[in-house]
PDB file of C-alpha atoms in Angstrom:
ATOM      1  CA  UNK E 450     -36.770  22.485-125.845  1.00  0.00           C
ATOM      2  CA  UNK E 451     -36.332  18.521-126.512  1.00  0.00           C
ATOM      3  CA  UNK E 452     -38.128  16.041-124.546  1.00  0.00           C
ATOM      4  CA  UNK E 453     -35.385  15.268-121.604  1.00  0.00           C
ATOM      5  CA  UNK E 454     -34.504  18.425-120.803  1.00  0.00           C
ATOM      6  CA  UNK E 455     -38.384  19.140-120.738  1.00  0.00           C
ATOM      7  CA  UNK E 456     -38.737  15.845-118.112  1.00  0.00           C
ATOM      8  CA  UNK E 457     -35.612  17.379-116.416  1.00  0.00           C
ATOM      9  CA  UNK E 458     -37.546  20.723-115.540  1.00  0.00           C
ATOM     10  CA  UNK E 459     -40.524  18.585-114.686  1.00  0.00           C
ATOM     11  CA  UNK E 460     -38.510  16.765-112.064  1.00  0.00           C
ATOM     12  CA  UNK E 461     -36.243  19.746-110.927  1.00  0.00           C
ATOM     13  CA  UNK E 462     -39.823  21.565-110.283  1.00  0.00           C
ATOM     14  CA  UNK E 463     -41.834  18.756-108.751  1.00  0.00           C
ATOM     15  CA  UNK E 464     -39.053  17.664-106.466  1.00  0.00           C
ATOM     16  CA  UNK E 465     -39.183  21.725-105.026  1.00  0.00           C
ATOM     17  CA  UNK E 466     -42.501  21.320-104.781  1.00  0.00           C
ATOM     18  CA  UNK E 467     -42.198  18.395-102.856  1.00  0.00           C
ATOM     19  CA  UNK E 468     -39.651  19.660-100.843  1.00  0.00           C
ATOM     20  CA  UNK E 469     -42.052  22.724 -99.613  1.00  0.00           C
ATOM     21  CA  UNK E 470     -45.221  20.783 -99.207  1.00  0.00           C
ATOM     22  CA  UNK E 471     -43.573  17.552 -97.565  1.00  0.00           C
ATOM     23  CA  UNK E 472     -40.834  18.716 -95.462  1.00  0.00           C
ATOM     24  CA  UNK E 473     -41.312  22.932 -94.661  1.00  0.00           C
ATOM     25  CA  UNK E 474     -45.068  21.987 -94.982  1.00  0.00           C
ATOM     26  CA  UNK E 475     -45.219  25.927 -96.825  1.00  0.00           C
ATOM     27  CA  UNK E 476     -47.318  24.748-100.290  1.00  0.00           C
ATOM     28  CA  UNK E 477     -47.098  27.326-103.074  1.00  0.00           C
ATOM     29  CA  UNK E 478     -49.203  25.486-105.902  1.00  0.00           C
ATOM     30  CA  UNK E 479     -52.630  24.328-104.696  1.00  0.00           C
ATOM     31  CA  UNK E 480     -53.009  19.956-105.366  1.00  0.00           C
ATOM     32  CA  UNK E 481     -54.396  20.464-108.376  1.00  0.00           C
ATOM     33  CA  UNK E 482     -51.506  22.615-110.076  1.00  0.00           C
ATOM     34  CA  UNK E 483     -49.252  20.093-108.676  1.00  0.00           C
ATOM     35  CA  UNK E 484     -51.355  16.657-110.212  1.00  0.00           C
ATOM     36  CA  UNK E 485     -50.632  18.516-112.812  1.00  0.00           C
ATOM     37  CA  UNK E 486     -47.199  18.821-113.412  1.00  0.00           C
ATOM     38  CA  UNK E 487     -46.637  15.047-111.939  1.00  0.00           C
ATOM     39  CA  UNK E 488     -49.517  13.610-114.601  1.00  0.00           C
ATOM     40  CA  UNK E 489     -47.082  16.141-117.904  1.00  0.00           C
ATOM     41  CA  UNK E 490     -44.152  14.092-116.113  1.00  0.00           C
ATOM     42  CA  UNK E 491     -45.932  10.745-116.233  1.00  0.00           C
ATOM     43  CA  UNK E 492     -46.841  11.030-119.705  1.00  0.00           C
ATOM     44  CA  UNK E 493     -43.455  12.080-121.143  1.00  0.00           C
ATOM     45  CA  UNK E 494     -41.956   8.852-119.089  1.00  0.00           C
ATOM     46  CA  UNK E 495     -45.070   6.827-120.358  1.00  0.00           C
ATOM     47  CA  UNK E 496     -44.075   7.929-123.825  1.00  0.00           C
ATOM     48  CA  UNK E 497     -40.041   7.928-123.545  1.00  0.00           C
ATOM     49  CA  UNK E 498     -39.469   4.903-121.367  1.00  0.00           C
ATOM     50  CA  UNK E 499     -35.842   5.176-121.748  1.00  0.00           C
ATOM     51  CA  UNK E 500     -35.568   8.381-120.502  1.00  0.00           C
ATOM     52  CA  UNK E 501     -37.299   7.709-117.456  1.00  0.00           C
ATOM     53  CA  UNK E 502     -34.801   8.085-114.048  1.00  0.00           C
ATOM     54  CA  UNK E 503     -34.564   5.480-111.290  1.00  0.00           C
ATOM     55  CA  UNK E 504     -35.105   9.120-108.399  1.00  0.00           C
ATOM     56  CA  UNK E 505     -37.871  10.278-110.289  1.00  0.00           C
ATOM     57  CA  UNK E 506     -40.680  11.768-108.370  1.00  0.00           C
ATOM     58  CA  UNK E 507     -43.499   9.503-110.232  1.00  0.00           C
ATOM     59  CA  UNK E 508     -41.711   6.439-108.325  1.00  0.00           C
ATOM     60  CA  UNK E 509     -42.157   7.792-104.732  1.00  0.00           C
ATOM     61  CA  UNK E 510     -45.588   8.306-102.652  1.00  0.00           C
ATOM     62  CA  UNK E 511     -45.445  11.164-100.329  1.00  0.00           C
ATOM     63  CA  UNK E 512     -41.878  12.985 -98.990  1.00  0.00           C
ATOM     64  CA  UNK E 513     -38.512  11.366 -97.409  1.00  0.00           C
ATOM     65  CA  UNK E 514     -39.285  10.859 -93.298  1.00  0.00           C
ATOM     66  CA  UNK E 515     -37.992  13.274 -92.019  1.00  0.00           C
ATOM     67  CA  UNK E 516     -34.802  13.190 -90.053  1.00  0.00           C
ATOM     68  CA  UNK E 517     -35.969  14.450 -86.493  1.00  0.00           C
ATOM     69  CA  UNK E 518     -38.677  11.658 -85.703  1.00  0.00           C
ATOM     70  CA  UNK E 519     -37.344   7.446 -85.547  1.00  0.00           C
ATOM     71  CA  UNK E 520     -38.449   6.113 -88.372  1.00  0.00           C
ATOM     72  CA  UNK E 521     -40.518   2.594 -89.015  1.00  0.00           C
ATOM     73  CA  UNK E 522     -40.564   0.706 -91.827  1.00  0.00           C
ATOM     74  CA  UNK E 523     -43.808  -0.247 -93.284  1.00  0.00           C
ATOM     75  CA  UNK E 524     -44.901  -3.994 -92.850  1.00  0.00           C
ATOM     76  CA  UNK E 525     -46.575  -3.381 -96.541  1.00  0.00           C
ATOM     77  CA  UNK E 526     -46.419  -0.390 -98.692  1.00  0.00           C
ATOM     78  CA  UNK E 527     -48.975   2.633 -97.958  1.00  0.00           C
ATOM     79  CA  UNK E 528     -49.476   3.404-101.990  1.00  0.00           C
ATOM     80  CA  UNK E 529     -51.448   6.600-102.364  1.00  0.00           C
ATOM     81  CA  UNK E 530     -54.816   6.528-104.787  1.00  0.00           C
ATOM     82  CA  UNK E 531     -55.111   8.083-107.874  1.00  0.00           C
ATOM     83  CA  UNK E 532     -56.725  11.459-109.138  1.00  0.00           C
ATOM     84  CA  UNK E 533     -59.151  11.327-111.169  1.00  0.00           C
ATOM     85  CA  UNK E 534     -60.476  14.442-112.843  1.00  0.00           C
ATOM     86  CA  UNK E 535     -62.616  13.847-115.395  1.00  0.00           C
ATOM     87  CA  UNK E 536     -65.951  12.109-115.778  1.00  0.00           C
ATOM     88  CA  UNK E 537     -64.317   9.247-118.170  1.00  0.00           C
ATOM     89  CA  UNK E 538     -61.404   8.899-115.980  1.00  0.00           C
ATOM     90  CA  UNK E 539     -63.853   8.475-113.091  1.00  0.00           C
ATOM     91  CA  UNK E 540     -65.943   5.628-115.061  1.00  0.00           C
ATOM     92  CA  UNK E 541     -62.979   3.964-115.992  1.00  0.00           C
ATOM     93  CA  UNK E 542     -62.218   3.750-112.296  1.00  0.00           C
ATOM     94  CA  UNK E 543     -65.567   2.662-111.567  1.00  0.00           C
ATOM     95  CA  UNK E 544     -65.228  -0.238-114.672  1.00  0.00           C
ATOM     96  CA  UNK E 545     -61.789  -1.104-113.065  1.00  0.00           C
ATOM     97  CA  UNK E 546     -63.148  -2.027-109.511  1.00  0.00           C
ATOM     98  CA  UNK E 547     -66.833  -3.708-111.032  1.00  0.00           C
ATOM     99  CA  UNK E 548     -64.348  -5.980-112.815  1.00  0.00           C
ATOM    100  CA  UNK E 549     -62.045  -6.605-109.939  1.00  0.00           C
ATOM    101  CA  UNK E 550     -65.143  -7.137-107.773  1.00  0.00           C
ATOM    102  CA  UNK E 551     -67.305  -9.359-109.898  1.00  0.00           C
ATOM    103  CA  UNK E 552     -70.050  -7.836-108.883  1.00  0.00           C
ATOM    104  CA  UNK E 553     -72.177  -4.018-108.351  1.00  0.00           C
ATOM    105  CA  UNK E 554     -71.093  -2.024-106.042  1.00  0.00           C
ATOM    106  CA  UNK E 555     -72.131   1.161-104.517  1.00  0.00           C
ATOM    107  CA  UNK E 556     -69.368   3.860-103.160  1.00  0.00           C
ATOM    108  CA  UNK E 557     -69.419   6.924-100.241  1.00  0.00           C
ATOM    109  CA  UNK E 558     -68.102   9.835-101.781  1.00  0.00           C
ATOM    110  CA  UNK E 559     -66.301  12.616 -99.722  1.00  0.00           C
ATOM    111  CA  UNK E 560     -64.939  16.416-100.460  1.00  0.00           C
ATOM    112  CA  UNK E 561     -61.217  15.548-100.384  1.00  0.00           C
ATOM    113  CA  UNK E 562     -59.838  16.830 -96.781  1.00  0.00           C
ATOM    114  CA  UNK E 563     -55.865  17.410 -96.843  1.00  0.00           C
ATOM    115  CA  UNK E 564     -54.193  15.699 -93.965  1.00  0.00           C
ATOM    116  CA  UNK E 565     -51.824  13.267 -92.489  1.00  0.00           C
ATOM    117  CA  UNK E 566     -51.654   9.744 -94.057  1.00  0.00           C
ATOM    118  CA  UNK E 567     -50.913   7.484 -91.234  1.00  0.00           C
ATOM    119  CA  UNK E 568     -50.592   3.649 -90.732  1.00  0.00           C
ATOM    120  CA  UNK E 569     -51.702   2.079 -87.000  1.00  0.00           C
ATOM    121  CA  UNK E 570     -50.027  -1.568 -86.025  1.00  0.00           C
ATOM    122  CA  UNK E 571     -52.220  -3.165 -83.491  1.00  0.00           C
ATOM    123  CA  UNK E 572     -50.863  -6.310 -81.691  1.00  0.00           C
ATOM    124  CA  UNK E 573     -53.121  -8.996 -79.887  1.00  0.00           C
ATOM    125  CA  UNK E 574     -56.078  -5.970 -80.125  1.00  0.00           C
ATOM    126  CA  UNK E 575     -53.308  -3.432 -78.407  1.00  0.00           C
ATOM    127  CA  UNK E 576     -52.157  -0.391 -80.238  1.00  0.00           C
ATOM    128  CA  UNK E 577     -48.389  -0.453 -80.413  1.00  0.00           C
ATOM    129  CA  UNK E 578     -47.230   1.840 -82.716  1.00  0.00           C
ATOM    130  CA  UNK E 579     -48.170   4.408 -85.770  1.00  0.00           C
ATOM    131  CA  UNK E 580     -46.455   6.050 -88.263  1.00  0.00           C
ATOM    132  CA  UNK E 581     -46.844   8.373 -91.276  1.00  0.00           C
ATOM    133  CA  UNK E 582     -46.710   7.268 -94.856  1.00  0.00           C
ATOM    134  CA  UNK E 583     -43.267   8.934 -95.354  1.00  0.00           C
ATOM    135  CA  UNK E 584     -41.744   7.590 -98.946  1.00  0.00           C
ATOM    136  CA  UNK E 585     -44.737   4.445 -98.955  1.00  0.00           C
ATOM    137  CA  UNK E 586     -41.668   2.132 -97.276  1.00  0.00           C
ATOM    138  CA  UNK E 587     -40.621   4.100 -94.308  1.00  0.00           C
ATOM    139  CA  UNK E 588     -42.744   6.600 -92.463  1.00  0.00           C
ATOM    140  CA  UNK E 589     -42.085   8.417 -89.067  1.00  0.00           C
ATOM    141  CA  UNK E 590     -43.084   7.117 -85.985  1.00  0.00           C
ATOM    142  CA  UNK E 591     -45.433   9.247 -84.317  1.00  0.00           C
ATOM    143  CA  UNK E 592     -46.727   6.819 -82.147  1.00  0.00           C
ATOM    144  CA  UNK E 593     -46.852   9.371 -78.893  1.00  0.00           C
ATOM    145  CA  UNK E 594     -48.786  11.989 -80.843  1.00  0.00           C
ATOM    146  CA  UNK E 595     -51.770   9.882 -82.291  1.00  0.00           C
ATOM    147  CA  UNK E 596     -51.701   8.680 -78.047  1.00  0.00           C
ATOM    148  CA  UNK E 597     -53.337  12.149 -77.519  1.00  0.00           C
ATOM    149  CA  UNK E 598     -55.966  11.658 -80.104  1.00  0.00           C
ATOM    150  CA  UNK E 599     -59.084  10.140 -78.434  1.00  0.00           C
ATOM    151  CA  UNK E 600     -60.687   8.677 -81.235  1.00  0.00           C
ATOM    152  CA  UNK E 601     -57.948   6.423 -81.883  1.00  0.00           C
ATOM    153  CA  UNK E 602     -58.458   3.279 -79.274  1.00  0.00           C
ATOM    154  CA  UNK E 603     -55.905   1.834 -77.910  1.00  0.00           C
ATOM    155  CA  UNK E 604     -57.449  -1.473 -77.662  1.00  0.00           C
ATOM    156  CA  UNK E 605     -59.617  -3.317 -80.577  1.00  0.00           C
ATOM    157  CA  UNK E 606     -61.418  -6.345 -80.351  1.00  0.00           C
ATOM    158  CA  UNK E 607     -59.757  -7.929 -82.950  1.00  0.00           C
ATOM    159  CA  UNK E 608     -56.515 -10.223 -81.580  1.00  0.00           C
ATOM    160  CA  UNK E 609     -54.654 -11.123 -85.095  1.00  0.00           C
ATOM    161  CA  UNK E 610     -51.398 -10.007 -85.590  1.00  0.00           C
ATOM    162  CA  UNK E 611     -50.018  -9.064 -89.379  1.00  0.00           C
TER     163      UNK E 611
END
């Protein structure tokens, strides 16, 4: 099998992939399985440039919003972070942000909990809306469901506006 058609069945798989996890929220490959395949696509593209596609799923963070909730668009991009899973790839992480930083730094560290990525827009210390990460650009407004969750206030001390 050449190279494209080998990126091709990369993208044809992650996009199903996506498809279940993002929009039927039914997962069939655990995270892992799935870094995977997205870090074989990444390479190829790394390594064929010119082969890489403008709708390929390395350029897009999370699923499309999905049709039955108003969409918001993002004020700024929510990016997702990177996996890491190795010890070097971890230290090079660390090196990345000591160098950013100028200075030592100490980190929390948490098991990984799968959930719902969501943005909150406070104006003048008043919650007005939130949204999910969607595609990083436009998420979906959920802004009556995170209402019912107490520990989200409604009103902050802070009175900037971004």
């Amino acid at each position: 099998m050449n190279i494209e058609n080998k990126m091709n069945d990369l993208i044809k798989e992650i996009n199903y992939h996506n498809e279940k996890y993002y929009n039927q929220d039914q997962p069939e490959i655990s995270d892992y399985d799935y870094d995977m395949l997205m870090r074989e696509l990444i390479s190829i593209e790394e390594e064929n440039p010119e082969l890489k596609k403008i709708d390929s799923p390395s350029n897009r963070v999370g699923g499309a919003p999905l049709d039955k909730f108003n969409q918001i668009v993002h004020k700024t991009p929510m990016l997702s972070l990177a996996n890491v899973f190795s010890e070097e790839e971890i230290r090079s992480f660390d090196k990345r942000v000591r160098d950013l930083a100028g200075k030592d730094l100490g980190y929390v560290v948490e098991f990984k909990i799968d959930g719902l990525s969501v943005g909150l827009v406070y104006h003048n210390g008043e919650f007005k809306n939130g949204s999910t990460r969607g595609d990083g650009v436009v998420g979906e407004d959920i802004t009556k469901n995170l209402m019912t969750v107490k520990t989200i206030p409604l009103k902050i001390k802070e009175k900037m506006s971004l």
